[in-house]
Every structure is written in structure tokens, then in C-alpha cells.
Amino acid sequence: SDIIHRQQEGYTRAQMWSGLCRGVVGTMLHTVFRGGAPEGRALFCGGMFLSMQVRRWTEAFVPGAVFHPDGNFFSARGALECAARRKHFTTLPRPVKSLGERGADERVLELALSRHEMPPALREYASSGNEVRIHEEIIPGAAYALGIDVGSTSTKCALVDVATRAVVADIYRKTGGDPTAAARALFAELRSILVDGAQVPVAATTGSGRRLIGELAGAQLIVNEITAHFRGAAECDPGIETIFEIGGQDAKYIRGAGGAVQDCAMNYVCAAGTGSFVEEQASRLGFDVREIGALTAGVRVPHASDRCTVFMEQDIHALMRDCRTREEALAGVMFAVAKNYLHRVVGQRPVTGNKVFFQGATARNRGLVAAFELLLGREIVVSPYCHVMGAYGAALLALERAGSAERAF
């Protein structure tokens, strides 16, 4: 998210890369040395220090820093040296725990029975890196509002019928570190589905790249994510009070009443409760992120830390060493991500209402929906437009502003 903001300020890719390396080095030194710096010569090893920019900033903060060209192999070489000094080895077979021995407190991750089924789109297909869904027929001569949500991980748009306020089409793609190129790809796809005579008189942008793309696209409205997400959710269910939104790089908690936001919060530090982390862990376990909801159905959930990405990854490795299945490890990830969100984002804030509205592309993951239902003991509602809810809300707000302007005129 910070990188997207720096792009909007005009920094080059090289400058942003240097800044990223500086931030990583600063965090590492603060964590290891508690804000100080080692005196004298200090050897820094590991794969991160193969980067010239990382070395540059390490030397700037630690004048006595020393690097080795093969420092990323030091752990393996150390293990080999230790093994060479031992004459006798004993390898014990690793015991395989039976299901009954795997902890009485473990829960079974079942698909959420109360989850609203998504109606099939009229037409759904992939095109040039875009996920395209046509929900209703686009009519020549009809007017539509366009909402664009430019996030750090994904960029998406929703085309909304001015008369019915319904989403008629949505397009979703990866941002790929270049919000301008991602937005252009969306616009090209949008032109291919708009029939002759269809009009788009109003547009709005939201997300971390909203200002840049809003200026380039000539949007009538540039709105923040909290407002846009709440407006979209309220259109789907006017009585909703609590909204969970988990995106690729950030997570949001929104609570509203009477059509207005009453309280909100975002994660600012830990990335363990975000969509990118879920996708990364699924890939490491050999799964496509789109499959993991079905794969975790009926799987017993082992314990995994919800503290941060590093500890969660260590727990996953420990589960695999303990002869857990990949599906069990994945179920542990789902449960840990849900707990991380509740602890780090929601915290002591109230979760009101008899149901919770869950949105963001991660809401398409049935396993994560099931984890929230197990933890909260209440219904989790997922809209068919959960992955484009910010764009949907932005389009609705643009329509309302245009209507107000016309009445004032």
C-alpha cells in the first residue's frame, strides 16, 4: 500500500525499491538490536543480504557491517560442519499421530451452512489477465455508472445500472505493482463488453490508487475505501451493522448504523491476516488459492499461531514435520488468519448484529468464511459482489452525488 502511495507522489521504481530495502533493514535492526546498532565488525548473512540495496542501507546504519558472497548458505554449511564432527548418528522414526491423539481442542472446519450461495453470472470468463463477470445483459442506450477500486494487490471495477442500482458487470485483475497499466487493462476490457449506445456518464474511484487513477480517468468522485465499502454493503443489506473486509494487503473493520459509518479500524502492521498471505501459504503447500475452500471442508483444524507471518509460517513447517496433511496445515492457516483479524483489527470493538457482512476477494474462500463462523458463532453473509464491493459502493456514491447536483441545479 505504501508503494502505491509513493507511485502517486511521482517516485520512480528505483527510488521505491531503495525505500523498501531501507524500511526492511531498519525494521530488522530495530527488532534484533532494539533500536541500537552493534559496535565493531558484524557479519550479516542470509539471502536478503545478496541485494546491493539491502547491503547499502545496512552499511549506512551499521558502519562495521561485513557480508559474505555465500552468506545465504551459512546455515546449511554450519549443519554440514556439525555433522562432520559427529561419528555416530541415530535416526529415530517420526511417530505418526492418530486422529484421536491430535488434541481434544481441535475443531472441524466445515463449510458454513448459512453462507449465502452466489448466483451464477450470466457470463463469466478470463480475458488477458482479467476475470470478467456479466450479471445482466448490457442494453444499448442505457446509462451506467462506473466504480473503480485500485488496490495494492488487485484492481477491479463494477458497472452499475443507473435505473436499478444493480451490478451488471464486474472486472477483476491483479495490480502487478503498476496501477496505471492495470486500470488501462480494465478500461480496454470494459470497452469490449459495452454495446453500442451504452453510456457511462459518471465514474468514481476508491482504493490506495484512487487519486492517481481518478485524475487520469476524469472521475467525478474520489472516495476513501471505508466509505465506499460501507455504501456497497448497505445497498446489499440496509440492516447490516458489522462489516469485515480483508484485502490483499490490508484488512478493515467497519461498523455502521442508520446508513452511516459509526466506527472503523484498519491493520497497520501485521500482514498475517491478509489475502496475500493466504495465497502465499496455499502456494507453498502446493494448492491453488481458488481451491482451498473446498479442500478444507470437514478437515480437523490444528493449532497455528496468529501473531504474525513469521510465526505462522514456522507453525506450518512444524505441522508438516508432525506428519499433518497439507489440508490440515491449510485449515490451520484459515483459522489463524481469522483469529489474527479478530485480535489485530477488531480487538475490543463490538461485533453487533445477528450476522456479519464479509467482503473482499478473500470472502470467496469458503474455508475462511467457515473459520469466522466457528469463532463468532453467528451467520457470515457473503455477497456475490464481495470482491468488487468497494467499486460498487464508489459507483453508487457517484450516482448519488450526480443526482444531488442535478437537483441543486
Coordinates of C-alpha atoms in Angstrom, one line a residue:
S1 CA 0.0 0.0 0.0
D2 CA 2.8 2.4 0.8
I3 CA 4.4 1.7 -2.6
I4 CA 1.1 2.6 -4.4
H5 CA 1.0 5.9 -2.4
R6 CA 4.6 6.7 -3.4
Q7 CA 3.8 6.0 -7.0
Q8 CA 1.1 8.6 -6.9
E9 CA 3.6 11.1 -5.5
G10 CA 5.8 10.6 -8.6
Y11 CA 8.7 8.4 -7.2
T12 CA 10.4 6.1 -9.7
R13 CA 10.5 2.3 -9.4
A14 CA 14.2 2.5 -8.4
Q15 CA 13.5 5.0 -5.7
M16 CA 10.6 2.9 -4.3
W17 CA 12.8 -0.2 -4.3
S18 CA 15.5 1.6 -2.4
G19 CA 13.0 2.9 0.1
L20 CA 11.6 -0.6 0.5
C21 CA 15.0 -2.0 1.3
R22 CA 15.7 0.8 3.7
G23 CA 12.5 0.1 5.5
V24 CA 13.2 -3.7 5.7
V25 CA 16.7 -3.1 7.1
G26 CA 15.5 -0.5 9.6
T27 CA 12.8 -2.9 10.9
M28 CA 15.3 -5.8 11.1
L29 CA 17.9 -3.7 13.1
H30 CA 15.2 -2.3 15.4
T31 CA 13.9 -5.8 16.1
V32 CA 17.2 -7.5 16.6
F33 CA 19.1 -4.7 18.4
R34 CA 16.1 -2.9 20.0
G35 CA 16.8 0.4 18.3
G36 CA 20.6 0.3 18.7
A37 CA 23.4 -0.9 16.5
P38 CA 26.2 -3.4 17.0
E39 CA 29.7 -2.0 17.6
G40 CA 32.7 -3.1 15.7
R41 CA 32.5 -5.6 12.9
A42 CA 29.3 -7.6 12.5
L43 CA 28.6 -10.3 9.9
F44 CA 25.2 -10.2 8.2
C45 CA 24.3 -13.3 6.4
G46 CA 21.2 -14.7 4.7
G47 CA 19.6 -14.4 1.3
M48 CA 18.3 -10.8 2.0
F49 CA 21.9 -9.5 2.0
L50 CA 22.5 -10.6 -1.6
S51 CA 20.7 -7.4 -2.5
M52 CA 23.0 -4.5 -3.1
Q53 CA 20.4 -2.0 -1.9
V54 CA 20.0 -4.0 1.4
R55 CA 23.8 -4.0 1.8
R56 CA 23.9 -0.3 1.1
W57 CA 21.4 0.6 3.9
T58 CA 22.8 -1.9 6.3
E59 CA 26.3 -0.3 5.9
A60 CA 24.7 3.1 6.4
F61 CA 23.2 2.1 9.7
V62 CA 26.0 -0.2 10.8
P63 CA 29.4 1.1 9.7
G64 CA 31.1 -2.2 10.8
A65 CA 28.8 -4.4 8.7
V66 CA 30.5 -7.3 6.9
F67 CA 29.0 -9.5 4.2
H68 CA 29.9 -12.8 2.6
P69 CA 29.1 -13.7 -1.0
D70 CA 27.8 -17.1 0.1
G71 CA 26.1 -16.0 3.3
N72 CA 22.8 -17.4 2.2
F73 CA 24.4 -20.9 2.6
F74 CA 25.8 -20.4 6.1
S75 CA 23.1 -22.4 7.9
A76 CA 23.5 -25.3 5.5
R77 CA 27.3 -25.2 5.8
G78 CA 27.1 -25.0 9.5
A79 CA 24.8 -28.0 9.7
L80 CA 27.3 -29.9 7.5
E81 CA 30.2 -28.9 9.7
C82 CA 28.4 -30.1 12.8
A83 CA 27.5 -33.4 11.1
A84 CA 31.1 -33.9 10.0
R85 CA 32.3 -33.7 13.6
R86 CA 30.0 -36.4 14.8
K87 CA 30.9 -40.0 14.2
H88 CA 27.7 -41.8 15.1
F89 CA 24.2 -40.9 14.1
T90 CA 20.9 -42.3 15.3
T91 CA 17.8 -41.7 13.2
L92 CA 14.6 -42.3 15.0
P93 CA 11.4 -42.9 13.1
R94 CA 8.9 -40.0 13.4
P95 CA 5.7 -41.2 15.1
V96 CA 2.5 -40.6 13.2
K97 CA -0.2 -39.3 15.5
S98 CA -3.6 -40.9 15.1
L99 CA -6.6 -38.6 14.7
G100 CA -7.7 -39.3 18.3
E101 CA -4.3 -38.2 19.6
R102 CA -4.3 -34.9 17.8
G103 CA -5.7 -32.7 20.5
A104 CA -9.2 -32.7 22.1
D105 CA -9.5 -28.9 21.5
E106 CA -9.1 -29.2 17.7
R107 CA -12.2 -28.2 15.7
V108 CA -13.5 -29.5 12.4
L109 CA -13.6 -26.9 9.7
E110 CA -16.9 -27.5 7.9
L111 CA -18.3 -25.4 5.1
A112 CA -20.6 -22.7 6.5
L113 CA -24.1 -23.9 6.1
S114 CA -25.6 -20.4 6.5
R115 CA -23.4 -18.9 3.8
H116 CA -25.4 -17.4 1.0
E117 CA -24.9 -19.2 -2.3
M118 CA -23.6 -16.9 -5.1
P119 CA -26.0 -16.9 -8.1
P120 CA -24.2 -17.8 -11.3
A121 CA -23.2 -14.9 -13.6
L122 CA -24.9 -14.6 -16.9
R123 CA -21.4 -14.9 -18.5
E124 CA -18.1 -15.5 -16.7
Y125 CA -14.7 -15.8 -18.4
A126 CA -11.0 -14.9 -18.3
S127 CA -9.5 -12.5 -20.8
S128 CA -6.0 -11.1 -20.9
G129 CA -5.4 -11.4 -17.1
N130 CA -8.9 -10.2 -16.3
E131 CA -11.7 -12.0 -14.5
V132 CA -14.9 -10.9 -16.2
R133 CA -18.5 -11.5 -15.0
I134 CA -21.6 -10.3 -16.8
H135 CA -24.5 -10.5 -14.4
E136 CA -27.2 -8.8 -16.6
E137 CA -27.5 -8.0 -20.2
I138 CA -26.0 -4.6 -21.2
I139 CA -28.6 -2.7 -23.1
P140 CA -28.0 -0.2 -25.9
G141 CA -29.0 3.3 -24.9
A142 CA -29.0 2.5 -21.2
A143 CA -26.9 4.6 -18.7
Y144 CA -24.4 3.0 -16.3
A145 CA -22.2 4.3 -13.5
L146 CA -18.6 3.0 -13.2
G147 CA -16.8 2.3 -9.9
I148 CA -13.1 1.6 -9.9
D149 CA -11.2 0.2 -6.9
V150 CA -7.4 0.4 -7.3
G151 CA -5.8 -1.6 -4.6
S152 CA -2.2 -2.5 -3.9
T153 CA -2.8 -6.2 -4.9
S154 CA -5.9 -6.1 -7.2
T155 CA -7.7 -3.5 -9.4
K156 CA -11.4 -4.0 -10.1
C157 CA -14.4 -2.2 -11.5
A158 CA -18.1 -2.5 -11.3
L159 CA -20.6 -1.3 -13.9
V160 CA -23.9 -0.3 -12.2
D161 CA -27.3 0.2 -13.9
V162 CA -28.3 3.8 -13.2
A163 CA -32.0 2.9 -13.1
T164 CA -31.9 -0.3 -10.9
R165 CA -28.6 0.3 -9.0
A166 CA -27.7 -3.3 -9.8
V167 CA -24.2 -4.5 -10.8
V168 CA -24.5 -5.6 -14.4
A169 CA -20.8 -6.5 -14.9
D170 CA -17.6 -6.6 -12.9
I171 CA -13.9 -7.0 -13.9
Y172 CA -11.1 -8.1 -11.6
R173 CA -7.4 -8.3 -12.2
K174 CA -4.0 -8.2 -10.3
T175 CA -2.5 -4.7 -10.0
G176 CA 1.0 -6.1 -10.5
G177 CA 2.7 -3.1 -9.0
D178 CA 1.5 -0.8 -11.8
P179 CA -1.9 0.7 -11.1
T180 CA -1.9 2.7 -14.3
A181 CA -1.4 -0.3 -16.5
A182 CA -3.9 -2.3 -14.5
A183 CA -6.6 0.4 -14.9
R184 CA -5.9 0.6 -18.6
A185 CA -6.4 -3.1 -19.0
L186 CA -9.7 -2.8 -17.2
F187 CA -10.8 0.0 -19.4
A188 CA -9.8 -2.0 -22.6
E189 CA -11.9 -4.9 -21.3
L190 CA -14.8 -2.7 -20.4
R191 CA -14.9 -1.2 -23.9
S192 CA -15.1 -4.7 -25.3
I193 CA -18.2 -5.6 -23.3
L194 CA -20.1 -2.3 -23.7
V195 CA -22.6 -2.4 -26.5
D196 CA -23.0 0.5 -28.9
G197 CA -25.1 3.2 -27.4
A198 CA -24.5 2.3 -23.8
Q199 CA -23.5 5.4 -21.8
V200 CA -21.3 5.8 -18.8
P201 CA -22.0 9.4 -17.6
V202 CA -20.4 9.1 -14.1
A203 CA -17.4 7.3 -12.6
A204 CA -15.7 7.2 -9.2
T205 CA -12.5 5.7 -7.8
T206 CA -11.5 4.3 -4.5
G207 CA -8.6 2.3 -3.0
S208 CA -5.0 3.2 -2.4
G209 CA -4.5 4.3 -6.1
R210 CA -7.7 6.3 -6.2
R211 CA -6.2 9.7 -6.7
L212 CA -3.8 8.8 -9.5
I213 CA -6.4 6.8 -11.5
G214 CA -9.2 9.2 -10.6
E215 CA -7.2 12.1 -12.2
L216 CA -6.3 10.0 -15.2
A217 CA -9.8 8.7 -15.8
G218 CA -11.5 12.1 -15.1
A219 CA -13.7 10.6 -12.3
Q220 CA -16.4 12.8 -10.9
L221 CA -15.7 11.4 -7.4
I222 CA -12.7 10.1 -5.5
V223 CA -13.7 8.4 -2.2
N224 CA -11.9 6.5 0.6
E225 CA -12.2 2.8 0.9
I226 CA -14.2 2.8 4.2
T227 CA -17.0 4.9 2.9
A228 CA -17.1 3.0 -0.4
H229 CA -17.2 -0.4 1.2
F230 CA -19.9 0.5 3.6
R231 CA -22.0 2.1 0.9
G232 CA -21.8 -1.1 -1.2
A233 CA -22.7 -3.3 1.7
A234 CA -25.6 -1.1 2.8
E235 CA -27.1 -1.4 -0.7
C236 CA -27.0 -5.2 -0.5
D237 CA -28.4 -5.3 3.1
P238 CA -29.6 -2.0 4.6
G239 CA -29.8 -3.5 8.0
I240 CA -26.2 -4.6 8.2
E241 CA -24.2 -3.4 11.2
T242 CA -20.8 -5.1 11.2
I243 CA -18.6 -5.5 8.1
F244 CA -15.3 -7.5 7.9
E245 CA -13.2 -6.6 4.8
I246 CA -9.9 -8.4 4.1
G247 CA -8.0 -7.3 1.0
G248 CA -4.7 -8.3 -0.4
Q249 CA -2.5 -6.1 1.8
D250 CA -4.8 -4.6 4.4
A251 CA -7.9 -5.5 6.5
K252 CA -10.7 -3.3 7.6
Y253 CA -13.4 -3.4 10.3
I254 CA -16.5 -1.2 9.8
R255 CA -19.5 -0.8 12.0
G256 CA -22.4 1.3 10.9
A257 CA -26.0 2.2 11.8
G258 CA -28.7 4.2 10.1
G259 CA -26.8 4.3 6.8
A260 CA -23.7 5.9 8.2
V261 CA -20.3 4.6 9.5
Q262 CA -20.0 4.7 13.2
D263 CA -16.6 3.1 13.8
C264 CA -13.8 1.7 11.7
A265 CA -10.3 0.3 12.0
M266 CA -7.5 -1.0 9.7
N267 CA -4.4 -3.1 10.2
Y268 CA -1.3 -1.1 10.1
V269 CA 1.5 -3.6 10.9
C270 CA 0.8 -7.3 10.7
A271 CA 0.2 -8.8 7.2
A272 CA -0.7 -12.3 8.5
G273 CA -4.4 -11.6 8.2
T274 CA -4.5 -10.6 4.6
G275 CA -5.3 -12.2 1.3
S276 CA -1.7 -12.1 0.0
F277 CA -0.6 -14.2 3.0
V278 CA -3.3 -16.8 2.4
E279 CA -2.4 -17.0 -1.3
E280 CA 1.3 -17.4 -0.5
Q281 CA 0.8 -20.1 2.1
A282 CA -1.6 -22.0 -0.3
S283 CA 1.1 -21.9 -3.0
R284 CA 3.8 -23.1 -0.6
L285 CA 1.6 -26.1 0.3
G286 CA 1.0 -26.8 -3.4
F287 CA -2.6 -25.5 -3.8
D288 CA -4.3 -23.0 -6.0
V289 CA -5.9 -20.4 -3.7
R290 CA -9.2 -20.9 -5.6
E291 CA -9.3 -24.5 -4.4
I292 CA -8.6 -24.2 -0.7
G293 CA -12.2 -23.5 0.4
A294 CA -13.3 -27.0 -0.8
L295 CA -10.0 -28.6 0.3
T296 CA -10.5 -27.6 3.9
A297 CA -14.1 -28.8 4.2
G298 CA -14.5 -31.3 7.0
V299 CA -10.8 -31.0 8.0
R300 CA -9.8 -31.0 11.6
V301 CA -8.1 -27.7 12.5
P302 CA -4.7 -27.9 14.2
H303 CA -3.2 -25.0 16.2
A304 CA -1.3 -22.3 14.3
S305 CA -0.1 -19.0 15.7
D306 CA -2.0 -15.9 14.8
R307 CA 0.8 -13.5 15.9
C308 CA 2.5 -12.6 12.6
T309 CA 3.5 -14.1 9.3
V310 CA 6.9 -15.4 10.5
F311 CA 5.4 -17.4 13.5
M312 CA 2.5 -18.6 11.4
E313 CA 4.9 -19.9 8.8
Q314 CA 7.0 -21.6 11.5
D315 CA 3.9 -23.3 12.8
I316 CA 3.0 -24.6 9.3
H317 CA 6.5 -26.1 9.0
A318 CA 6.1 -27.7 12.4
L319 CA 2.7 -29.2 11.4
M320 CA 4.3 -30.7 8.3
R321 CA 7.1 -32.2 10.4
D322 CA 4.4 -33.6 12.7
C323 CA 3.1 -35.6 9.8
R324 CA 0.0 -33.5 9.4
T325 CA -1.6 -33.5 5.9
R326 CA -1.3 -30.4 3.7
E327 CA -5.1 -29.9 4.0
E328 CA -4.8 -29.8 7.8
A329 CA -2.0 -27.3 7.6
L330 CA -4.1 -25.2 5.3
A331 CA -7.1 -25.4 7.7
G332 CA -4.7 -24.2 10.4
V333 CA -3.8 -21.2 8.2
M334 CA -7.5 -20.4 7.7
F335 CA -8.3 -20.5 11.4
A336 CA -5.2 -18.5 12.3
V337 CA -5.9 -15.8 9.7
A338 CA -9.4 -15.4 11.1
K339 CA -8.1 -15.2 14.7
N340 CA -5.4 -12.7 13.6
Y341 CA -8.1 -10.4 12.1
L342 CA -10.3 -10.6 15.2
H343 CA -7.3 -9.9 17.5
R344 CA -5.4 -7.3 15.5
V345 CA -8.1 -5.4 13.6
V346 CA -11.4 -5.9 15.6
G347 CA -9.7 -6.0 19.0
Q348 CA -12.1 -4.8 21.7
R349 CA -14.6 -3.3 19.3
P350 CA -18.1 -4.7 19.3
V351 CA -19.3 -7.1 16.6
T352 CA -23.0 -6.1 16.6
G353 CA -26.0 -7.6 14.7
N354 CA -27.0 -11.2 14.4
K355 CA -24.9 -11.6 11.2
V356 CA -21.6 -10.2 9.8
F357 CA -21.1 -9.0 6.3
F358 CA -17.8 -10.4 4.9
Q359 CA -16.2 -8.9 1.8
G360 CA -13.1 -8.6 -0.2
A361 CA -11.8 -11.3 -2.6
T362 CA -10.9 -13.4 0.4
A363 CA -14.6 -13.8 1.2
R364 CA -14.8 -16.1 -1.8
N365 CA -12.8 -18.6 0.3
R366 CA -15.3 -20.9 2.0
G367 CA -12.8 -22.1 4.5
L368 CA -12.2 -18.6 5.8
V369 CA -15.9 -18.0 6.0
A370 CA -16.3 -21.2 8.0
A371 CA -13.4 -20.2 10.3
F372 CA -15.2 -16.9 11.1
E373 CA -18.5 -18.7 11.8
L374 CA -16.8 -21.1 14.1
L375 CA -15.1 -18.3 16.0
L376 CA -18.1 -16.0 16.2
G377 CA -21.0 -18.4 16.4
R378 CA -23.1 -16.3 14.0
E379 CA -24.0 -16.1 10.4
I380 CA -21.4 -14.7 7.9
V381 CA -23.1 -13.2 4.8
V382 CA -21.1 -13.0 1.6
S383 CA -22.4 -11.0 -1.4
P384 CA -22.0 -12.2 -5.0
Y385 CA -20.1 -8.9 -5.4
C386 CA -17.9 -9.3 -2.3
H387 CA -14.7 -9.0 -4.4
V388 CA -15.8 -5.7 -6.0
M389 CA -17.8 -4.2 -3.1
G390 CA -15.6 -1.1 -2.9
A391 CA -16.0 -0.4 -6.6
Y392 CA -19.8 -1.0 -6.3
G393 CA -20.0 1.5 -3.4
A394 CA -18.0 4.1 -5.3
A395 CA -20.3 3.8 -8.3
L396 CA -23.4 4.3 -6.1
L397 CA -21.8 7.3 -4.3
A398 CA -21.0 8.8 -7.7
L399 CA -24.7 8.4 -8.8
E400 CA -25.9 10.0 -5.6
R401 CA -23.6 13.0 -6.0
A402 CA -24.7 13.4 -9.6
G403 CA -28.3 13.2 -8.5
S404 CA -27.7 15.9 -5.8
A405 CA -26.0 18.2 -8.3
E406 CA -28.9 17.9 -10.7
R407 CA -31.5 18.7 -8.0
A408 CA -29.4 21.6 -6.8
F409 CA -29.2 22.9 -10.4

